[in-house]
Amino acid sequence: MSATDSVLLIVHVYPHLLGTYGDAGNALVLHRRALARGIPAQIVPVHPGERLPRTGDVYLLGGGEDAKQTAAAQELREDGGLVVAARRGSAIFGICAGYQLLGETFLGVGGAEAPGLGLLDVRTDRLERRAVGNVLADADAALGLPQLIGFENHGGATHLGPSASPLGRIRIGIGNGDGEEGTEGAVQGSVYGTYLHGPALALNPELADRVLGHAAGTLPPVEDRLVDDLRRHRLGHVLPATARAGRRRSLMGALRRRPAASGATASLSGTSSH
Ligand code: GLN
């Protein structure tokens, strides 16, 4: 927010193209957390064909199907406003389809490679199997955030180049797609990308404050018992159950892949030790 601005402008980019997964909630979260600090804020939805404001403080892009994602990327490239805003240091937060199109390239309709906006040094191709499920990631140490939680649903695998840093390291789930050692999301200056729905900023309020902080500076803490309870519940119950189910699935998969001759022994030793 510049010294002359009185209202923090949250630009919700193409909610009808990039809004399949309830990511609109992120705009509400930022709005509410700004107001809680006495910062006047306004959410401005922008639709395809409308000029993107150049002076927004935060730009939000949600998830969407391949065709809508390709259309959104083309509109945004033609508009040019997001690149201008990024140069001004505005915060840009993209989720899933919105994340992929902030990168250099992604796969659009029919698997054809499509150009992104080049605001994140990432490239997206395809996972072997679509990633659907809960996610838990340790936030990158440089961010100083608690664990990141959310829900993913994507076919894209995202590879980070040297200018982008991961948002976190996956504990449960797939994230960027490099398996158990893999990373989740990317950050480059004030541009963020993540696979976390949920909505991400509702489940990860410290991340919301970090995004807001690009415009509003260091923010005093706010109490939100509901969010604290929600996080406690997911961290204590939902995610451990997901991890147990994941371990069961990979054990069964490993047993099924064993050659028939050694299968009986493997399954006995496998079950007895767990
Ligand atoms: N279409 C993209 C993919 O499947 C993004 C999906 C999403 O936004 N949830 O990877």
PDB file of C-alpha atoms and ligand atoms in Angstrom:
ATOM      1  CA  MET A   1       0.000   0.000   0.000  1.00  0.00           C
ATOM      2  CA  SER A   2       1.631   3.275  -1.027  1.00  0.00           C
ATOM      3  CA  ALA A   3       1.619   6.282   1.306  1.00  0.00           C
ATOM      4  CA  THR A   4      -1.079   7.965  -0.769  1.00  0.00           C
ATOM      5  CA  ASP A   5      -3.400   4.956  -0.885  1.00  0.00           C
ATOM      6  CA  SER A   6      -5.935   4.672   1.864  1.00  0.00           C
ATOM      7  CA  VAL A   7      -7.444   1.297   0.994  1.00  0.00           C
ATOM      8  CA  LEU A   8      -5.643  -2.008   0.539  1.00  0.00           C
ATOM      9  CA  LEU A   9      -6.731  -3.357  -2.838  1.00  0.00           C
ATOM     10  CA  ILE A  10      -7.186  -7.131  -3.128  1.00  0.00           C
ATOM     11  CA  VAL A  11      -7.642  -8.030  -6.800  1.00  0.00           C
ATOM     12  CA  HIS A  12      -9.454 -11.317  -7.325  1.00  0.00           C
ATOM     13  CA  VAL A  13      -8.392 -12.373 -10.822  1.00  0.00           C
ATOM     14  CA  TYR A  14     -11.000 -14.080 -13.030  1.00  0.00           C
ATOM     15  CA  PRO A  15     -13.073 -15.757 -10.300  1.00  0.00           C
ATOM     16  CA  HIS A  16     -15.217 -17.587 -12.891  1.00  0.00           C
ATOM     17  CA  LEU A  17     -12.248 -19.093 -14.731  1.00  0.00           C
ATOM     18  CA  LEU A  18     -10.027 -19.703 -11.713  1.00  0.00           C
ATOM     19  CA  GLY A  19     -12.518 -20.443  -8.985  1.00  0.00           C
ATOM     20  CA  THR A  20     -13.373 -24.130  -9.170  1.00  0.00           C
ATOM     21  CA  TYR A  21     -12.025 -25.088  -5.753  1.00  0.00           C
ATOM     22  CA  GLY A  22     -13.341 -22.497  -3.318  1.00  0.00           C
ATOM     23  CA  ASP A  23     -10.186 -20.398  -3.585  1.00  0.00           C
ATOM     24  CA  ALA A  24     -12.373 -17.265  -3.443  1.00  0.00           C
ATOM     25  CA  GLY A  25     -12.117 -17.752   0.324  1.00  0.00           C
ATOM     26  CA  ASN A  26      -8.542 -16.455   0.166  1.00  0.00           C
ATOM     27  CA  ALA A  27      -9.773 -12.973  -0.769  1.00  0.00           C
ATOM     28  CA  LEU A  28     -12.168 -13.008   2.202  1.00  0.00           C
ATOM     29  CA  VAL A  29      -9.374 -14.112   4.542  1.00  0.00           C
ATOM     30  CA  LEU A  30      -7.019 -11.318   3.443  1.00  0.00           C
ATOM     31  CA  HIS A  31      -9.830  -8.779   3.692  1.00  0.00           C
ATOM     32  CA  ARG A  32     -10.779  -9.918   7.177  1.00  0.00           C
ATOM     33  CA  ARG A  33      -7.203 -10.041   8.448  1.00  0.00           C
ATOM     34  CA  ALA A  34      -6.516  -6.538   7.100  1.00  0.00           C
ATOM     35  CA  LEU A  35      -9.651  -5.131   8.771  1.00  0.00           C
ATOM     36  CA  ALA A  36      -8.706  -6.876  12.035  1.00  0.00           C
ATOM     37  CA  ARG A  37      -5.565  -4.643  12.036  1.00  0.00           C
ATOM     38  CA  GLY A  38      -7.585  -1.523  11.292  1.00  0.00           C
ATOM     39  CA  ILE A  39      -6.410  -1.483   7.652  1.00  0.00           C
ATOM     40  CA  PRO A  40      -9.258  -0.554   5.296  1.00  0.00           C
ATOM     41  CA  ALA A  41      -9.393  -3.087   2.465  1.00  0.00           C
ATOM     42  CA  GLN A  42     -11.436  -3.781  -0.617  1.00  0.00           C
ATOM     43  CA  ILE A  43     -11.870  -6.884  -2.789  1.00  0.00           C
ATOM     44  CA  VAL A  44     -12.127  -6.144  -6.513  1.00  0.00           C
ATOM     45  CA  PRO A  45     -13.117  -9.073  -8.737  1.00  0.00           C
ATOM     46  CA  VAL A  46     -11.850  -8.669 -12.311  1.00  0.00           C
ATOM     47  CA  HIS A  47     -13.360 -10.661 -15.177  1.00  0.00           C
ATOM     48  CA  PRO A  48     -11.896 -11.573 -18.596  1.00  0.00           C
ATOM     49  CA  GLY A  49     -12.179  -8.618 -20.953  1.00  0.00           C
ATOM     50  CA  GLU A  50     -11.862  -6.112 -18.100  1.00  0.00           C
ATOM     51  CA  ARG A  51      -8.557  -4.320 -17.642  1.00  0.00           C
ATOM     52  CA  LEU A  52      -6.630  -5.558 -14.615  1.00  0.00           C
ATOM     53  CA  PRO A  53      -5.911  -2.704 -12.173  1.00  0.00           C
ATOM     54  CA  ARG A  54      -2.171  -1.917 -12.177  1.00  0.00           C
ATOM     55  CA  THR A  55      -2.105  -0.590  -8.630  1.00  0.00           C
ATOM     56  CA  GLY A  56      -3.475  -3.562  -6.682  1.00  0.00           C
ATOM     57  CA  ASP A  57      -1.738  -4.544  -3.461  1.00  0.00           C
ATOM     58  CA  VAL A  58      -2.493  -8.272  -3.677  1.00  0.00           C
ATOM     59  CA  TYR A  59      -3.563 -10.304  -6.725  1.00  0.00           C
ATOM     60  CA  LEU A  60      -5.197 -13.703  -6.170  1.00  0.00           C
ATOM     61  CA  LEU A  61      -5.517 -16.456  -8.778  1.00  0.00           C
ATOM     62  CA  GLY A  62      -7.303 -19.714  -7.909  1.00  0.00           C
ATOM     63  CA  GLY A  63      -7.482 -23.187  -9.430  1.00  0.00           C
ATOM     64  CA  GLY A  64      -9.269 -24.305 -12.560  1.00  0.00           C
ATOM     65  CA  GLU A  65      -9.589 -26.953 -15.245  1.00  0.00           C
ATOM     66  CA  ASP A  66      -7.052 -27.089 -18.100  1.00  0.00           C
ATOM     67  CA  ALA A  67      -9.258 -25.239 -20.638  1.00  0.00           C
ATOM     68  CA  LYS A  68     -10.132 -22.401 -18.257  1.00  0.00           C
ATOM     69  CA  GLN A  69      -6.514 -22.193 -17.129  1.00  0.00           C
ATOM     70  CA  THR A  70      -5.315 -21.867 -20.737  1.00  0.00           C
ATOM     71  CA  ALA A  71      -7.923 -19.163 -21.444  1.00  0.00           C
ATOM     72  CA  ALA A  72      -6.992 -17.274 -18.266  1.00  0.00           C
ATOM     73  CA  ALA A  73      -3.280 -17.363 -19.100  1.00  0.00           C
ATOM     74  CA  GLN A  74      -3.907 -16.003 -22.601  1.00  0.00           C
ATOM     75  CA  GLU A  75      -6.112 -13.164 -21.276  1.00  0.00           C
ATOM     76  CA  LEU A  76      -3.536 -12.266 -18.656  1.00  0.00           C
ATOM     77  CA  ARG A  77      -0.705 -12.220 -21.173  1.00  0.00           C
ATOM     78  CA  GLU A  78      -2.716  -9.929 -23.465  1.00  0.00           C
ATOM     79  CA  ASP A  79      -3.679  -7.640 -20.545  1.00  0.00           C
ATOM     80  CA  GLY A  80      -0.100  -7.371 -19.280  1.00  0.00           C
ATOM     81  CA  GLY A  81      -1.202  -5.919 -15.927  1.00  0.00           C
ATOM     82  CA  LEU A  82       0.027  -8.711 -13.707  1.00  0.00           C
ATOM     83  CA  VAL A  83       3.592  -8.301 -14.983  1.00  0.00           C
ATOM     84  CA  VAL A  84       3.395  -4.549 -14.303  1.00  0.00           C
ATOM     85  CA  ALA A  85       2.062  -5.212 -10.800  1.00  0.00           C
ATOM     86  CA  ALA A  86       4.806  -7.761 -10.078  1.00  0.00           C
ATOM     87  CA  ARG A  87       7.452  -5.212 -11.122  1.00  0.00           C
ATOM     88  CA  ARG A  88       5.895  -2.730  -8.689  1.00  0.00           C
ATOM     89  CA  GLY A  89       6.326  -5.326  -5.921  1.00  0.00           C
ATOM     90  CA  SER A  90       2.648  -6.173  -5.475  1.00  0.00           C
ATOM     91  CA  ALA A  91       1.987  -9.539  -3.861  1.00  0.00           C
ATOM     92  CA  ILE A  92       0.729 -12.174  -6.302  1.00  0.00           C
ATOM     93  CA  PHE A  93      -0.619 -15.453  -4.973  1.00  0.00           C
ATOM     94  CA  GLY A  94      -1.529 -18.258  -7.398  1.00  0.00           C
ATOM     95  CA  ILE A  95      -3.040 -21.618  -6.541  1.00  0.00           C
ATOM     96  CA  CYS A  96      -2.750 -24.746  -8.652  1.00  0.00           C
ATOM     97  CA  ALA A  97      -3.831 -23.587 -12.153  1.00  0.00           C
ATOM     98  CA  GLY A  98      -3.082 -20.041 -10.969  1.00  0.00           C
ATOM     99  CA  TYR A  99       0.353 -21.207  -9.764  1.00  0.00           C
ATOM    100  CA  GLN A 100       1.189 -23.012 -12.984  1.00  0.00           C
ATOM    101  CA  LEU A 101       0.288 -20.068 -15.212  1.00  0.00           C
ATOM    102  CA  LEU A 102       2.537 -17.724 -13.227  1.00  0.00           C
ATOM    103  CA  GLY A 103       5.453 -19.906 -14.389  1.00  0.00           C
ATOM    104  CA  GLU A 104       7.293 -20.137 -17.702  1.00  0.00           C
ATOM    105  CA  THR A 105       5.259 -22.950 -19.277  1.00  0.00           C
ATOM    106  CA  PHE A 106       2.475 -25.357 -18.366  1.00  0.00           C
ATOM    107  CA  LEU A 107       0.442 -28.005 -20.185  1.00  0.00           C
ATOM    108  CA  GLY A 108      -2.916 -26.734 -21.348  1.00  0.00           C
ATOM    109  CA  VAL A 109      -5.793 -28.322 -23.235  1.00  0.00           C
ATOM    110  CA  GLY A 110      -4.881 -31.679 -24.784  1.00  0.00           C
ATOM    111  CA  GLY A 111      -1.464 -31.607 -23.118  1.00  0.00           C
ATOM    112  CA  ALA A 112      -0.173 -28.857 -25.422  1.00  0.00           C
ATOM    113  CA  GLU A 113       2.587 -26.724 -23.909  1.00  0.00           C
ATOM    114  CA  ALA A 114       1.334 -23.211 -23.200  1.00  0.00           C
ATOM    115  CA  PRO A 115       3.340 -20.124 -22.233  1.00  0.00           C
ATOM    116  CA  GLY A 116       2.809 -18.761 -18.740  1.00  0.00           C
ATOM    117  CA  LEU A 117       3.474 -15.234 -17.503  1.00  0.00           C
ATOM    118  CA  GLY A 118       7.094 -15.887 -16.547  1.00  0.00           C
ATOM    119  CA  LEU A 119       6.723 -14.392 -13.064  1.00  0.00           C
ATOM    120  CA  LEU A 120       7.955 -17.567 -11.369  1.00  0.00           C
ATOM    121  CA  ASP A 121      10.969 -19.574 -12.508  1.00  0.00           C
ATOM    122  CA  VAL A 122       8.970 -22.818 -12.733  1.00  0.00           C
ATOM    123  CA  ARG A 123       7.869 -25.147 -15.527  1.00  0.00           C
ATOM    124  CA  THR A 124       4.969 -27.546 -15.292  1.00  0.00           C
ATOM    125  CA  ASP A 125       4.511 -30.886 -17.079  1.00  0.00           C
ATOM    126  CA  ARG A 126       2.484 -33.935 -16.042  1.00  0.00           C
ATOM    127  CA  LEU A 127       2.486 -36.226 -13.017  1.00  0.00           C
ATOM    128  CA  GLU A 128       2.241 -39.943 -13.759  1.00  0.00           C
ATOM    129  CA  ARG A 129      -0.928 -40.087 -11.649  1.00  0.00           C
ATOM    130  CA  ARG A 130      -3.190 -37.200 -10.661  1.00  0.00           C
ATOM    131  CA  ALA A 131      -2.511 -36.008  -7.105  1.00  0.00           C
ATOM    132  CA  VAL A 132      -5.659 -35.820  -5.003  1.00  0.00           C
ATOM    133  CA  GLY A 133      -5.593 -35.646  -1.222  1.00  0.00           C
ATOM    134  CA  ASN A 134      -4.445 -33.906   1.935  1.00  0.00           C
ATOM    135  CA  VAL A 135      -1.098 -32.156   2.075  1.00  0.00           C
ATOM    136  CA  LEU A 136       1.257 -31.365   4.929  1.00  0.00           C
ATOM    137  CA  ALA A 137       4.519 -29.539   4.268  1.00  0.00           C
ATOM    138  CA  ASP A 138       7.261 -28.078   6.448  1.00  0.00           C
ATOM    139  CA  ALA A 139       7.561 -24.449   5.416  1.00  0.00           C
ATOM    140  CA  ASP A 140      10.947 -23.432   4.035  1.00  0.00           C
ATOM    141  CA  ALA A 141      13.106 -22.237   6.940  1.00  0.00           C
ATOM    142  CA  ALA A 142      13.648 -18.825   5.313  1.00  0.00           C
ATOM    143  CA  LEU A 143       9.901 -18.126   5.510  1.00  0.00           C
ATOM    144  CA  GLY A 144       9.684 -18.683   9.266  1.00  0.00           C
ATOM    145  CA  LEU A 145       6.165 -20.120   9.013  1.00  0.00           C
ATOM    146  CA  PRO A 146       4.468 -23.039  10.747  1.00  0.00           C
ATOM    147  CA  GLN A 147       3.644 -26.213   8.792  1.00  0.00           C
ATOM    148  CA  LEU A 148       1.551 -25.672   5.688  1.00  0.00           C
ATOM    149  CA  ILE A 149      -1.655 -27.653   5.315  1.00  0.00           C
ATOM    150  CA  GLY A 150      -4.214 -27.977   2.552  1.00  0.00           C
ATOM    151  CA  PHE A 151      -5.788 -30.184  -0.091  1.00  0.00           C
ATOM    152  CA  GLU A 152      -4.425 -30.849  -3.577  1.00  0.00           C
ATOM    153  CA  ASN A 153      -6.077 -31.914  -6.814  1.00  0.00           C
ATOM    154  CA  HIS A 154      -3.860 -31.603  -9.869  1.00  0.00           C
ATOM    155  CA  GLY A 155      -2.283 -33.437 -12.777  1.00  0.00           C
ATOM    156  CA  GLY A 156       0.629 -31.027 -13.178  1.00  0.00           C
ATOM    157  CA  ALA A 157       4.184 -31.649 -11.924  1.00  0.00           C
ATOM    158  CA  THR A 158       6.068 -28.410 -11.334  1.00  0.00           C
ATOM    159  CA  HIS A 159       9.854 -28.072 -11.584  1.00  0.00           C
ATOM    160  CA  LEU A 160      11.625 -25.139  -9.955  1.00  0.00           C
ATOM    161  CA  GLY A 161      14.449 -23.239 -11.636  1.00  0.00           C
ATOM    162  CA  PRO A 162      17.251 -21.503  -9.709  1.00  0.00           C
ATOM    163  CA  SER A 163      15.399 -18.189  -9.192  1.00  0.00           C
ATOM    164  CA  ALA A 164      12.430 -19.761  -7.393  1.00  0.00           C
ATOM    165  CA  SER A 165      12.531 -21.231  -3.870  1.00  0.00           C
ATOM    166  CA  PRO A 166      10.126 -23.856  -2.606  1.00  0.00           C
ATOM    167  CA  LEU A 167       7.454 -22.754  -0.142  1.00  0.00           C
ATOM    168  CA  GLY A 168       7.897 -25.994   1.735  1.00  0.00           C
ATOM    169  CA  ARG A 169       9.021 -29.599   1.857  1.00  0.00           C
ATOM    170  CA  ILE A 170       6.353 -32.278   1.567  1.00  0.00           C
ATOM    171  CA  ARG A 171       5.566 -34.550   4.552  1.00  0.00           C
ATOM    172  CA  ILE A 172       2.238 -35.856   3.276  1.00  0.00           C
ATOM    173  CA  GLY A 173       0.972 -35.626  -0.286  1.00  0.00           C
ATOM    174  CA  ILE A 174       2.627 -34.816  -3.607  1.00  0.00           C
ATOM    175  CA  GLY A 175       2.973 -31.014  -3.976  1.00  0.00           C
ATOM    176  CA  ASN A 176       5.291 -30.106  -6.840  1.00  0.00           C
ATOM    177  CA  GLY A 177       5.552 -33.790  -7.614  1.00  0.00           C
ATOM    178  CA  ASP A 178       9.002 -35.095  -6.779  1.00  0.00           C
ATOM    179  CA  GLY A 179       7.832 -37.835  -4.432  1.00  0.00           C
ATOM    180  CA  GLU A 180       8.585 -38.074  -0.730  1.00  0.00           C
ATOM    181  CA  GLU A 181      11.659 -35.863  -0.922  1.00  0.00           C
ATOM    182  CA  GLY A 182       9.612 -33.375  -2.894  1.00  0.00           C
ATOM    183  CA  THR A 183       8.827 -29.743  -2.492  1.00  0.00           C
ATOM    184  CA  GLU A 184       5.607 -27.784  -2.370  1.00  0.00           C
ATOM    185  CA  GLY A 185       4.937 -24.474  -4.085  1.00  0.00           C
ATOM    186  CA  ALA A 186       7.330 -21.704  -5.011  1.00  0.00           C
ATOM    187  CA  VAL A 187       8.156 -18.157  -4.019  1.00  0.00           C
ATOM    188  CA  GLN A 188      10.148 -15.533  -5.897  1.00  0.00           C
ATOM    189  CA  GLY A 189      10.150 -12.060  -4.377  1.00  0.00           C
ATOM    190  CA  SER A 190       6.516 -11.129  -3.835  1.00  0.00           C
ATOM    191  CA  VAL A 191       5.154 -13.821  -6.194  1.00  0.00           C
ATOM    192  CA  TYR A 192       3.831 -17.038  -4.614  1.00  0.00           C
ATOM    193  CA  GLY A 193       2.537 -20.293  -6.058  1.00  0.00           C
ATOM    194  CA  THR A 194       1.110 -23.288  -4.241  1.00  0.00           C
ATOM    195  CA  TYR A 195      -0.897 -26.443  -4.864  1.00  0.00           C
ATOM    196  CA  LEU A 196      -2.796 -25.942  -1.615  1.00  0.00           C
ATOM    197  CA  HIS A 197      -6.542 -25.478  -1.767  1.00  0.00           C
ATOM    198  CA  GLY A 198      -8.581 -25.400   1.347  1.00  0.00           C
ATOM    199  CA  PRO A 199      -8.594 -22.352   0.904  1.00  0.00           C
ATOM    200  CA  ALA A 200      -4.852 -22.088   1.517  1.00  0.00           C
ATOM    201  CA  LEU A 201      -4.895 -18.761   3.341  1.00  0.00           C
ATOM    202  CA  ALA A 202      -7.774 -19.793   5.614  1.00  0.00           C
ATOM    203  CA  LEU A 203      -5.850 -22.860   6.742  1.00  0.00           C
ATOM    204  CA  ASN A 204      -2.487 -21.084   6.937  1.00  0.00           C
ATOM    205  CA  PRO A 205      -3.085 -17.655   8.485  1.00  0.00           C
ATOM    206  CA  GLU A 206       0.616 -16.885   8.934  1.00  0.00           C
ATOM    207  CA  LEU A 207       1.065 -17.350   5.207  1.00  0.00           C
ATOM    208  CA  ALA A 208      -1.869 -14.963   4.683  1.00  0.00           C
ATOM    209  CA  ASP A 209      -0.121 -12.378   6.872  1.00  0.00           C
ATOM    210  CA  ARG A 210       3.119 -12.821   4.967  1.00  0.00           C
ATOM    211  CA  VAL A 211       1.303 -12.112   1.693  1.00  0.00           C
ATOM    212  CA  LEU A 212      -0.461  -9.106   3.249  1.00  0.00           C
ATOM    213  CA  GLY A 213       2.837  -7.945   4.714  1.00  0.00           C
ATOM    214  CA  HIS A 214       4.221  -7.072   1.255  1.00  0.00           C
ATOM    215  CA  ALA A 215       1.705  -4.229   1.216  1.00  0.00           C
ATOM    216  CA  ALA A 216       1.093  -3.551   4.886  1.00  0.00           C
ATOM    217  CA  GLY A 217       4.466  -4.219   6.544  1.00  0.00           C
ATOM    218  CA  THR A 218       4.855  -6.168   9.773  1.00  0.00           C
ATOM    219  CA  LEU A 219       1.452  -6.979  11.212  1.00  0.00           C
ATOM    220  CA  PRO A 220       0.533  -7.455  14.865  1.00  0.00           C
ATOM    221  CA  PRO A 221      -0.901 -10.914  15.657  1.00  0.00           C
ATOM    222  CA  VAL A 222      -4.664 -11.415  15.575  1.00  0.00           C
ATOM    223  CA  GLU A 223      -6.595 -14.026  17.535  1.00  0.00           C
ATOM    224  CA  ASP A 224      -8.794 -16.355  15.513  1.00  0.00           C
ATOM    225  CA  ARG A 225      -9.949 -19.259  17.685  1.00  0.00           C
ATOM    226  CA  LEU A 226     -11.897 -20.871  14.845  1.00  0.00           C
ATOM    227  CA  VAL A 227      -8.814 -21.112  12.621  1.00  0.00           C
ATOM    228  CA  ASP A 228      -6.673 -22.351  15.516  1.00  0.00           C
ATOM    229  CA  ASP A 229      -9.227 -25.113  16.235  1.00  0.00           C
ATOM    230  CA  LEU A 230      -9.433 -26.017  12.560  1.00  0.00           C
ATOM    231  CA  ARG A 231      -5.655 -26.319  12.257  1.00  0.00           C
ATOM    232  CA  ARG A 232      -5.437 -28.347  15.476  1.00  0.00           C
ATOM    233  CA  HIS A 233      -8.091 -30.730  14.192  1.00  0.00           C
ATOM    234  CA  ARG A 234      -6.425 -31.224  10.818  1.00  0.00           C
ATOM    235  CA  LEU A 235      -2.937 -31.609  12.274  1.00  0.00           C
ATOM    236  CA  GLY A 236      -4.133 -33.945  15.050  1.00  0.00           C
ATOM    237  CA  HIS A 237      -6.647 -36.118  13.210  1.00  0.00           C
ATOM    238  CA  VAL A 238      -7.087 -35.642   9.473  1.00  0.00           C
ATOM    239  CA  LEU A 239      -3.442 -35.576   8.435  1.00  0.00           C
ATOM    240  CA  PRO A 240      -2.212 -38.477  10.635  1.00  0.00           C
ATOM    241  CA  ALA A 241      -5.094 -40.602   9.297  1.00  0.00           C
ATOM    242  CA  THR A 242      -4.115 -39.649   5.737  1.00  0.00           C
ATOM    243  CA  ALA A 243      -0.486 -40.570   6.440  1.00  0.00           C
ATOM    244  CA  ARG A 244      -1.502 -43.979   7.841  1.00  0.00           C
ATOM    245  CA  ALA A 245      -3.696 -44.660   4.798  1.00  0.00           C
ATOM    246  CA  GLY A 246      -0.836 -43.600   2.498  1.00  0.00           C
ATOM    247  CA  ARG A 247       1.618 -45.946   4.231  1.00  0.00           C
ATOM    248  CA  ARG A 248      -0.921 -48.815   3.972  1.00  0.00           C
ATOM    249  CA  ARG A 249      -1.400 -48.099   0.271  1.00  0.00           C
ATOM    250  CA  SER A 250       2.319 -48.045  -0.492  1.00  0.00           C
ATOM    251  CA  LEU A 251       2.907 -51.254   1.506  1.00  0.00           C
ATOM    252  CA  MET A 252       0.125 -53.013  -0.395  1.00  0.00           C
ATOM    253  CA  GLY A 253       1.499 -51.643  -3.661  1.00  0.00           C
ATOM    254  CA  ALA A 254       4.999 -52.888  -2.810  1.00  0.00           C
ATOM    255  CA  LEU A 255       3.641 -56.339  -1.929  1.00  0.00           C
ATOM    256  CA  ARG A 256       1.643 -56.520  -5.138  1.00  0.00           C
ATOM    257  CA  ARG A 257       4.760 -55.655  -7.135  1.00  0.00           C
ATOM    258  CA  ARG A 258       6.827 -58.493  -5.535  1.00  0.00           C
ATOM    259  CA  PRO A 259       7.476 -61.512  -7.817  1.00  0.00           C
ATOM    260  CA  ALA A 260       4.996 -64.364  -7.107  1.00  0.00           C
ATOM    261  CA  ALA A 261       7.638 -66.784  -5.683  1.00  0.00           C
ATOM    262  CA  SER A 262       8.694 -64.440  -2.863  1.00  0.00           C
ATOM    263  CA  GLY A 263       5.251 -62.851  -2.422  1.00  0.00           C
ATOM    264  CA  ALA A 264       4.037 -65.089   0.461  1.00  0.00           C
ATOM    265  CA  THR A 265       7.160 -64.529   2.549  1.00  0.00           C
ATOM    266  CA  ALA A 266       7.140 -60.817   1.834  1.00  0.00           C
ATOM    267  CA  SER A 267       3.544 -60.413   2.853  1.00  0.00           C
ATOM    268  CA  LEU A 268       4.074 -62.346   6.111  1.00  0.00           C
ATOM    269  CA  SER A 269       7.147 -60.376   7.116  1.00  0.00           C
ATOM    270  CA  GLY A 270       5.425 -57.152   5.952  1.00  0.00           C
ATOM    271  CA  THR A 271       2.354 -57.617   8.111  1.00  0.00           C
ATOM    272  CA  SER A 272       4.144 -58.959  11.181  1.00  0.00           C
ATOM    273  CA  SER A 273       6.355 -55.914  11.563  1.00  0.00           C
ATOM    274  CA  HIS A 274       3.512 -53.340  11.423  1.00  0.00           C
TER     275      HIS A 274
HETATM  276  N1  GLN B   1      -5.463 -28.090 -14.514  1.00  0.00           N
HETATM  277  C1  GLN B   1      -4.354 -28.097 -13.623  1.00  0.00           C
HETATM  278  C2  GLN B   1      -3.854 -29.483 -13.267  1.00  0.00           C
HETATM  279  O1  GLN B   1      -4.603 -30.434 -13.292  1.00  0.00           O
HETATM  280  C3  GLN B   1      -4.719 -27.332 -12.371  1.00  0.00           C
HETATM  281  C4  GLN B   1      -5.747 -28.028 -11.522  1.00  0.00           C
HETATM  282  C5  GLN B   1      -6.247 -27.179 -10.384  1.00  0.00           C
HETATM  283  O2  GLN B   1      -6.221 -25.959 -10.454  1.00  0.00           O
HETATM  284  N2  GLN B   1      -6.751 -27.820  -9.343  1.00  0.00           N
HETATM  285  O3  GLN B   1      -2.695 -29.640 -12.933  1.00  0.00           O
END
